[in-house]
Short mmCIF file of C-alpha atoms in Angstrom, two decimals:
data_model
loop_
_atom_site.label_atom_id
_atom_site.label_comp_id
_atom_site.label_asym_id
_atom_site.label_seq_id
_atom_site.Cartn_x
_atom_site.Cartn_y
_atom_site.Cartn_z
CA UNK A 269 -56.83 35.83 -12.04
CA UNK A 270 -59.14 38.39 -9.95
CA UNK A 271 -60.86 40.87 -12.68
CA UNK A 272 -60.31 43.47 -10.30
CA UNK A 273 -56.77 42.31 -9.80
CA UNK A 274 -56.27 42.90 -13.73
CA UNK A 275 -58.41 46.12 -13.82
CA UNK A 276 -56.26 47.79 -11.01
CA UNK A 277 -52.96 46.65 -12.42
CA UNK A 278 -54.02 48.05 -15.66
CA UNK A 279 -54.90 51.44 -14.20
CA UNK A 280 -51.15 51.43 -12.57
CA UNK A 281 -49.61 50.41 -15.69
CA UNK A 282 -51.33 52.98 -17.49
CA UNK A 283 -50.09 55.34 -14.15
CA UNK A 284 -46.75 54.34 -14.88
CA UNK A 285 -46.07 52.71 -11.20
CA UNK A 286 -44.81 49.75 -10.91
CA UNK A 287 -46.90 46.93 -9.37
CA UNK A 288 -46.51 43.55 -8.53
CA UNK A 289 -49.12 40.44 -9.00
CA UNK A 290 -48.33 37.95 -6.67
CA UNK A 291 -50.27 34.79 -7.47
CA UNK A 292 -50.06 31.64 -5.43
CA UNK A 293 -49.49 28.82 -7.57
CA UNK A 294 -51.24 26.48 -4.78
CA UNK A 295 -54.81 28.02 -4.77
CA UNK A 296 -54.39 30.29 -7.82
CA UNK A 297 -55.29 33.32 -5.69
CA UNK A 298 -53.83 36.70 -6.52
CA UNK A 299 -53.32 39.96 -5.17
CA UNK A 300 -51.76 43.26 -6.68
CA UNK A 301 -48.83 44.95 -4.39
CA UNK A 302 -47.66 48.41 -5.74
CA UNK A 303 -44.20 49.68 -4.91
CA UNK A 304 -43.72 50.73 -1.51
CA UNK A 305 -47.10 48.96 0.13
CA UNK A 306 -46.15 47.29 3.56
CA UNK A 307 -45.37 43.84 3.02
CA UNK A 308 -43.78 42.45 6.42
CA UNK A 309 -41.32 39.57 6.93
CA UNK A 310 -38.72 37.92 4.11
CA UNK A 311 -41.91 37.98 1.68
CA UNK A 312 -41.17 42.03 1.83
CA UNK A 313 -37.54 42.10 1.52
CA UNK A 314 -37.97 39.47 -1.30
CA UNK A 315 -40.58 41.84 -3.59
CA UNK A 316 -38.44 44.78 -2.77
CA UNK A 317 -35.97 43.17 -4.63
CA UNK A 318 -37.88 42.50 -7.47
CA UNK A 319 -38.82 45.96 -7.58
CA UNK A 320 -35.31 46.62 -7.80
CA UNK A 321 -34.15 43.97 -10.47
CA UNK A 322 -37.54 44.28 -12.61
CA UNK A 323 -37.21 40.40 -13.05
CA UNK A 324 -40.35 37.86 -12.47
CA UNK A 325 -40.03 34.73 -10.78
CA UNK A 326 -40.78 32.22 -8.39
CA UNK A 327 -40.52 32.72 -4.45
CA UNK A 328 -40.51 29.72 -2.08
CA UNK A 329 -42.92 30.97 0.59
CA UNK A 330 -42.85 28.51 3.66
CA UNK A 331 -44.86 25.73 1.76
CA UNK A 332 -46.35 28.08 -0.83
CA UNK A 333 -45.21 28.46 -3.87
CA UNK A 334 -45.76 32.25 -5.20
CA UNK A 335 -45.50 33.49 -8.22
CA UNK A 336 -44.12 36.85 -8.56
CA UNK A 337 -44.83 38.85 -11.96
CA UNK A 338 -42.56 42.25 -11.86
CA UNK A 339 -44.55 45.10 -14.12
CA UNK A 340 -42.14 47.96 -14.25
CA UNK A 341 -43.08 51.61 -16.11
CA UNK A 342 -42.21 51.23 -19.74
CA UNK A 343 -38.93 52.89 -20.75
CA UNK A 344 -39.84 56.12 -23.18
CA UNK A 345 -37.84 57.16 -25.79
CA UNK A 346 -37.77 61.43 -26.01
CA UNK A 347 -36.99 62.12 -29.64
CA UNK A 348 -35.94 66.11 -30.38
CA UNK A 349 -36.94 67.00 -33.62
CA UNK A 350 -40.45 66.39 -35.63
CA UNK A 351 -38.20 65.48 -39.08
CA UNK A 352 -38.33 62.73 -41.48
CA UNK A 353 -36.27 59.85 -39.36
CA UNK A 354 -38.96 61.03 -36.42
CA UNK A 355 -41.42 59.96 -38.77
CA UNK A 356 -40.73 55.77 -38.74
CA UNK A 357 -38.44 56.04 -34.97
CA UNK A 358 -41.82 56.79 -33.73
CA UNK A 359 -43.97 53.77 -35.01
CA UNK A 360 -40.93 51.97 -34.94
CA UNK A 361 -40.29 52.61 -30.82
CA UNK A 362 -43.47 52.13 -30.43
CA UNK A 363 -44.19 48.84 -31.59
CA UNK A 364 -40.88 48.16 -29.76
CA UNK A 365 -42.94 49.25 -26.06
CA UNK A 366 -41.51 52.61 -25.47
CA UNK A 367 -43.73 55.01 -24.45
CA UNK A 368 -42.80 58.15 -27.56
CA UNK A 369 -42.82 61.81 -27.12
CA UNK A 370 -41.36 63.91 -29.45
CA UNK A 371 -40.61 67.94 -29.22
CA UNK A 372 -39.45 70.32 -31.77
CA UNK A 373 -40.43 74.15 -31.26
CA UNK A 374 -40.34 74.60 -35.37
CA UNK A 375 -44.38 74.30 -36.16
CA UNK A 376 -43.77 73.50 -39.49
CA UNK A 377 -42.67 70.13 -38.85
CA UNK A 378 -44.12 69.46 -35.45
CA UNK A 379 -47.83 68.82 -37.03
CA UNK A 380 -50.58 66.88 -35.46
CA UNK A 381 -51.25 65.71 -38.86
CA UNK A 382 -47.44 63.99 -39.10
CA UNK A 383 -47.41 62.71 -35.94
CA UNK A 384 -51.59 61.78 -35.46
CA UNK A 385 -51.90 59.70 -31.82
CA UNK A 386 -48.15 60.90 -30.64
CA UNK A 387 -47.38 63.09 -27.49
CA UNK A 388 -46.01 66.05 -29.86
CA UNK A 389 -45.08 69.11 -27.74
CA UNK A 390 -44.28 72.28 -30.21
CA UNK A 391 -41.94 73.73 -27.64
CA UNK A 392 -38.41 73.89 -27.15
CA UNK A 393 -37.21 71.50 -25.06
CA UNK A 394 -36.23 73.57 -22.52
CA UNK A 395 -40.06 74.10 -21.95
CA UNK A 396 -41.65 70.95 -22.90
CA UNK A 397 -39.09 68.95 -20.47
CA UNK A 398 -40.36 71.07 -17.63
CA UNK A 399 -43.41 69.46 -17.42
CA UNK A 400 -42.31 65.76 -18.31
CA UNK A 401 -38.61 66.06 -16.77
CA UNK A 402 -36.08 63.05 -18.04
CA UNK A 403 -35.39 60.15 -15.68
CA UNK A 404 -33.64 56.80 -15.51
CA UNK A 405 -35.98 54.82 -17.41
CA UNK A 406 -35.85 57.49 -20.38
CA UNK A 407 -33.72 57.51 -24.16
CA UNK A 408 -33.04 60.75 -25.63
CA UNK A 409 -32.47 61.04 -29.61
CA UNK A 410 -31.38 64.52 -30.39
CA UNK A 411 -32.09 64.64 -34.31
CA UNK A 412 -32.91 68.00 -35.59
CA UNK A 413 -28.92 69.06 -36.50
CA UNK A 414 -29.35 72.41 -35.12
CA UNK A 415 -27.10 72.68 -32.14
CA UNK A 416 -30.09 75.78 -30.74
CA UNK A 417 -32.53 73.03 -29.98
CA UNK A 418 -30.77 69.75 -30.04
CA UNK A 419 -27.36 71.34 -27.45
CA UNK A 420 -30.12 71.64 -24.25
CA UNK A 421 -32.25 68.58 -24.37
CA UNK A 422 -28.73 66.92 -24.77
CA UNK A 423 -27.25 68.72 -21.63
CA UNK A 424 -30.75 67.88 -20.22
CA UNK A 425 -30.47 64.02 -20.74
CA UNK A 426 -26.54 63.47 -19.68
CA UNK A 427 -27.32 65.24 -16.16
CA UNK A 428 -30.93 63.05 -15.81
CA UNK A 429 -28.52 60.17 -15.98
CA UNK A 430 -30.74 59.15 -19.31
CA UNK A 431 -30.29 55.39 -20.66
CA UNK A 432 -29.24 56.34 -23.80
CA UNK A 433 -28.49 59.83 -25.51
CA UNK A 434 -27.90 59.92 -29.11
CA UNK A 435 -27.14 62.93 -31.27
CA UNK A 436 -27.28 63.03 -35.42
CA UNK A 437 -24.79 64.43 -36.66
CA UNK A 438 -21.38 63.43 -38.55
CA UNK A 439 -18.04 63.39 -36.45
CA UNK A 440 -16.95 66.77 -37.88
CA UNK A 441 -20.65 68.35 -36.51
CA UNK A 442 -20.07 66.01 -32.89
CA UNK A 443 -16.56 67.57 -32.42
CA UNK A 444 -17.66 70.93 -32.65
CA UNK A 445 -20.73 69.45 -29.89
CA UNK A 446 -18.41 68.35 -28.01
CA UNK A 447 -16.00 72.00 -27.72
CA UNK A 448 -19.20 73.24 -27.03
CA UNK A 449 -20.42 71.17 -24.15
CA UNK A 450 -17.58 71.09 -22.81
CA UNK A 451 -17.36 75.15 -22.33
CA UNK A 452 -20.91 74.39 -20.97
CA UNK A 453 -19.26 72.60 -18.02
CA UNK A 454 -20.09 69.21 -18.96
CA UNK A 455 -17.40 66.24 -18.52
CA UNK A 456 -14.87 64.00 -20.26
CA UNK A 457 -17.40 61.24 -18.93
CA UNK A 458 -20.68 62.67 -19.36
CA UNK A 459 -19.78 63.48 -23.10
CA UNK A 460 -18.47 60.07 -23.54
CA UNK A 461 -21.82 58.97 -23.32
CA UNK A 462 -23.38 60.66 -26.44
CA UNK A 463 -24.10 57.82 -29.26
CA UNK A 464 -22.73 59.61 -31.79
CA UNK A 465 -22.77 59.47 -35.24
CA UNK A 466 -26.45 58.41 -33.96
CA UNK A 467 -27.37 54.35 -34.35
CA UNK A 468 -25.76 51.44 -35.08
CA UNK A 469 -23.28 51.47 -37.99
CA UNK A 470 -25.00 49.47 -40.50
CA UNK A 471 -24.44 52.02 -43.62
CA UNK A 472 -27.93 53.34 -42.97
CA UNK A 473 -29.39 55.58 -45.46
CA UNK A 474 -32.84 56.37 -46.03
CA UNK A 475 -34.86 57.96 -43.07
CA UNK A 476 -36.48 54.11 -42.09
CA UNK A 477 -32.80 52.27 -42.18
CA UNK A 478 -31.74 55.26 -39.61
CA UNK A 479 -34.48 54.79 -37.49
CA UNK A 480 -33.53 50.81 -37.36
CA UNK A 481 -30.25 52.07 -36.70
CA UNK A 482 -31.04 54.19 -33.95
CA UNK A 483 -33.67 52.10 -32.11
CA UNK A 484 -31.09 49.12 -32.28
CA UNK A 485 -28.68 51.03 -29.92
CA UNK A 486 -31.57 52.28 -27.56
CA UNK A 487 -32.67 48.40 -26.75
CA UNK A 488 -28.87 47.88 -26.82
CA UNK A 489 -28.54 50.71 -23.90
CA UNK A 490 -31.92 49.33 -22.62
CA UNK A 491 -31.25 45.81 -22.29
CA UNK A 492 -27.28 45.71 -21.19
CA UNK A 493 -28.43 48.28 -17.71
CA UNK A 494 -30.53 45.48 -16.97
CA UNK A 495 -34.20 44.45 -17.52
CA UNK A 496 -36.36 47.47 -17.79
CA UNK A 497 -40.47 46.62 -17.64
CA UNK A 498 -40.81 42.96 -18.95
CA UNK A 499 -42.76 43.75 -22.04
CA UNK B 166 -58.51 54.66 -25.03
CA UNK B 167 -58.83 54.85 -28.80
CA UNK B 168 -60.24 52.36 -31.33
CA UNK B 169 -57.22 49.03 -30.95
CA UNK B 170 -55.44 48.59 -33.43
CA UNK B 171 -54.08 44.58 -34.22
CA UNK B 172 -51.02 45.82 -35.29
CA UNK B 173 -49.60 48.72 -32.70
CA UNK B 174 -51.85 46.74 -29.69
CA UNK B 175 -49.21 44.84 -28.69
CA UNK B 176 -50.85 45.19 -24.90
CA UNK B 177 -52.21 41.75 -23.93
CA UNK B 178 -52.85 42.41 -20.27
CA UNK B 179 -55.26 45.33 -21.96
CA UNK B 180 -57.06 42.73 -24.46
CA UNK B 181 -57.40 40.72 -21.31
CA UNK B 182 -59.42 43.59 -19.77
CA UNK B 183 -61.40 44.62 -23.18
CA UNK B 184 -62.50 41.03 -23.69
CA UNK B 185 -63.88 40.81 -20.44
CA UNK B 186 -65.41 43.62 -20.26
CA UNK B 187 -67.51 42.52 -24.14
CA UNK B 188 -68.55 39.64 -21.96
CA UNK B 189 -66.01 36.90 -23.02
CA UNK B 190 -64.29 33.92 -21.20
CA UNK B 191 -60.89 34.77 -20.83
CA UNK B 192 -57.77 32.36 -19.89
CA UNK B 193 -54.63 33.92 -19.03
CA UNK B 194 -51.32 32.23 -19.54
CA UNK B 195 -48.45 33.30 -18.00
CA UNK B 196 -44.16 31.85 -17.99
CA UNK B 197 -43.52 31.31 -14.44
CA UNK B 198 -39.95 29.80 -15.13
CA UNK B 199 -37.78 28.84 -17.13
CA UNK B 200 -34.54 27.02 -17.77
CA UNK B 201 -31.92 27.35 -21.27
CA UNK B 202 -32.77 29.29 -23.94
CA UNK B 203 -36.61 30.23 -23.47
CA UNK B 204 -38.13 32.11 -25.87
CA UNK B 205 -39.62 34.44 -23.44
CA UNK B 206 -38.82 35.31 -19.92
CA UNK B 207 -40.66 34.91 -17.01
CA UNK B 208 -43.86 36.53 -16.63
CA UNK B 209 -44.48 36.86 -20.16
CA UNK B 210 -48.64 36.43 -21.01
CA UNK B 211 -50.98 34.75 -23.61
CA UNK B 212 -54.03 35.73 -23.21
CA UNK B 213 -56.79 33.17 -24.85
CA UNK B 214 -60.64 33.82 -24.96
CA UNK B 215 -63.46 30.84 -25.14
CA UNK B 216 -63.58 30.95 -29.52
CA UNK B 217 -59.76 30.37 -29.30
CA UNK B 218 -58.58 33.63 -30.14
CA UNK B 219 -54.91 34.78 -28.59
CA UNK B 220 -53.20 37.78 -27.55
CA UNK B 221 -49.67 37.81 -26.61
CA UNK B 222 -46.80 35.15 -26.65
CA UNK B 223 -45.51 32.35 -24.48
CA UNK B 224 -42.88 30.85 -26.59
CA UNK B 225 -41.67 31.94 -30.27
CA UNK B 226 -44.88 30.41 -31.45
CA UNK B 227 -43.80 26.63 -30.80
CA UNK B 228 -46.24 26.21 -27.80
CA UNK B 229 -49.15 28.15 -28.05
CA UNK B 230 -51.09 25.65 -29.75
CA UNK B 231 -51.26 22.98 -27.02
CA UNK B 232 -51.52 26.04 -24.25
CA UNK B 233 -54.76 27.14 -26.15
CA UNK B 234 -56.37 23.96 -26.05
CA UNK B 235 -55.36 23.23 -21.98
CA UNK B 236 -56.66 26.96 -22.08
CA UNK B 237 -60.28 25.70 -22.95
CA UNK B 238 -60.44 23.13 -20.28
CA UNK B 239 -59.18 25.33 -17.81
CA UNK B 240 -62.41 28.35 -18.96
CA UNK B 241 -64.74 25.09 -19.04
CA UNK B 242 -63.50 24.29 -15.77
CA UNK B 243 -62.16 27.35 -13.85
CA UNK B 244 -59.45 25.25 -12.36
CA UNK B 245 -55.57 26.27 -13.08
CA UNK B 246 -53.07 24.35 -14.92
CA UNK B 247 -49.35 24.10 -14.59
CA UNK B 248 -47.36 22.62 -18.07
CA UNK B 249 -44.16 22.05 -18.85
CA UNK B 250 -42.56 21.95 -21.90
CA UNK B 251 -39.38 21.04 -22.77
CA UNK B 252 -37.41 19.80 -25.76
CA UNK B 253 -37.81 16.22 -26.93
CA UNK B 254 -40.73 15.52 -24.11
CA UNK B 255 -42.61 13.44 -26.62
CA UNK B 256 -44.35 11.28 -24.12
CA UNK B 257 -46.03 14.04 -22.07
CA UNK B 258 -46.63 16.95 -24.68
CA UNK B 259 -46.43 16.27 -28.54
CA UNK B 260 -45.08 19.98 -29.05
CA UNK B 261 -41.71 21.02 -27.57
CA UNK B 262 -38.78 23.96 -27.88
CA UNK B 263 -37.43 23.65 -30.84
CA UNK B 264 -34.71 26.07 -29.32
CA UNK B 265 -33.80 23.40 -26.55
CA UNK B 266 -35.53 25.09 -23.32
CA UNK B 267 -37.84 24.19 -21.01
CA UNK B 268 -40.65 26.15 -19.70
CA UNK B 269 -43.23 25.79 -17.06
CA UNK B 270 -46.39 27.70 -18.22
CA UNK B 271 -49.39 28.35 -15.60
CA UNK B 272 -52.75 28.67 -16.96
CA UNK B 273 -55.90 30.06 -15.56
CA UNK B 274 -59.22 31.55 -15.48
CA UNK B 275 -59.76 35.21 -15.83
CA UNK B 276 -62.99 35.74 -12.67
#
């Protein structure tokens, strides 16, 4: 591989754009092709669609075989609320490749000292998602149980067309979520799509098993919309 | 960037970069295809320096071994490698998937 093929896709990984190396398993050359560069001729249509798919592969060339490795933005994970189960989801969806940030506008919990080396942002969501809006390739967990900062981020994530949107809560505290949504103007559909009680039933109950439980259904949401960055 | 850490690091295409930049031979390994129950898809990196060390995964760990040591030749010599390794291949690789897959692995010099 070309160092400077490796230090530029590096800089648009860390850029989160998605890039291409296409390396031609004849000669071993390389070269890096971002999305939306000019490539002319069934070569193009065929990287456009890897774009698309996020999957790496082979593509018969004429004679040539090329190699075609896919590097999409990592999906992030948006957790609402600094609390204990914030505390291991945020190692946890980490080590898992998601790229963390977690708001809560309550100072005592959202510390630089609890979360050292995380994107904290002690604002309310309805500021701190101004700047980083939600998208696609993003999971919201709404898990501080107060319906004042969790309701908007939530409203927030269902109309970005988020991956996955959790809420904590039991199904007594989700009902009431859901009358008030609902009078918010969202839909049948759109409410559907809240994981909630948050996480996969596995009788979690310490802070840790929760975060398991919740990270399990993200990569769930992640992996069944189809593949999403390849690690 | 911060200090790595081994354990939260998980970025291999980011070693690659660090190593080379200390001055090390580098080999990068990459799945280019795959057929059956792979451990890891295509595209997937290990990323192998001249003292043997690794970054990264090409299989579940049933591979890597006989990819490191192609991986010196191909630093020595700075020409690529294509292997293939499939289940019960004796006579061409002494390692194979234990999980019944078959994976082509290309191999090459970093520079």
């Amino acid at each position: 591989m070309d160092p400077h093929v490796l230090k530029k896709l590096n800089l648009e990984r860390a850029s989160r754009r998605a890039a291409i190396v296409l390396t031609d398993l004849g000669d071993g050359r390389d070269r890096l092709i971002g999305e939306g560069d000019e490539v002319a001729g069934d070569l193009g249509e065929a990287l456009a669609s890897r774009f698309r798919s996020g999957k790496s592969g082979i593509i018969a060339h004429g004679e040539r075989e090329l190699f075609a490795n896919v590097h999409l933005p990592s999906p992030r994970l948006a957790i609402i609320g600094a609390v204990h189960i914030c505390q291991a989801l945020a190692p946890m969806a980490r080590l898992a490749g998601f790229d963390v940030r977690i708001i809560d506008p309550r100072t005592a919990f959202a510390t630089p000292e609890r979360f050292a080396g995380f994107d904290l942002a002690a604002d309310w969501p309805e500021d701190a998602l101004k700047s980083r809006p939600l998208d696609a390739y993003t999971a919201l967990a709404a898990i501080t149980h107060d319906p004042k900062i969790d309701d908007f981020a939530i409203s927030a994530a269902l109309e970005a067309g988020c991956f996955y949107v959790g809420a904590l809560g039991s199904r007594k505290t989700h009902a009431k979520r859901v009358d008030r949504l609902t009078e918010a103007g969202l839909s049948g559909e759109q409410i559907g799509r809240i994981d909630a009680p948050i996480g996969l039933d596995i009788g979690a109950a310490s802070p840790g098993e929760i975060a398991v439980a919740i990270l399990a259904k993200v990569v769930e949401a992640l992996r069944s919309r189809g593949e999403v960055g390849n690690g | 960037m911060s200090e790595p850490d081994p354990i939260t690091d998980l970025d291999e295409l980011a070693t690659a970069e660090r190593w080379m930049k200390a001055g090390r031979e580098v080999a990068i390994a990459t799945v280019v295809e795959t057929w059956g129950s792979a451990p890891r898809p295509a595209g997937s990196h290990l990323v192998i320096d001249e003292q043997g060390n690794l970054a990264g995964s090409v299989s579940g760990g049933c591979v890597e071994g006989a990819v490191v040591a192609e991986a010196m030749d191909v630093i020595e010599t700075g020409k690529p490698r294509m292997l293939d390794f499939g289940v019960a291949d004796e006579t061409a690789w002494e390692v194979g998937l234990s999980c019944g897959g078959r994976i082509r692995v290309y191999v090459e010099r970093l520079g």
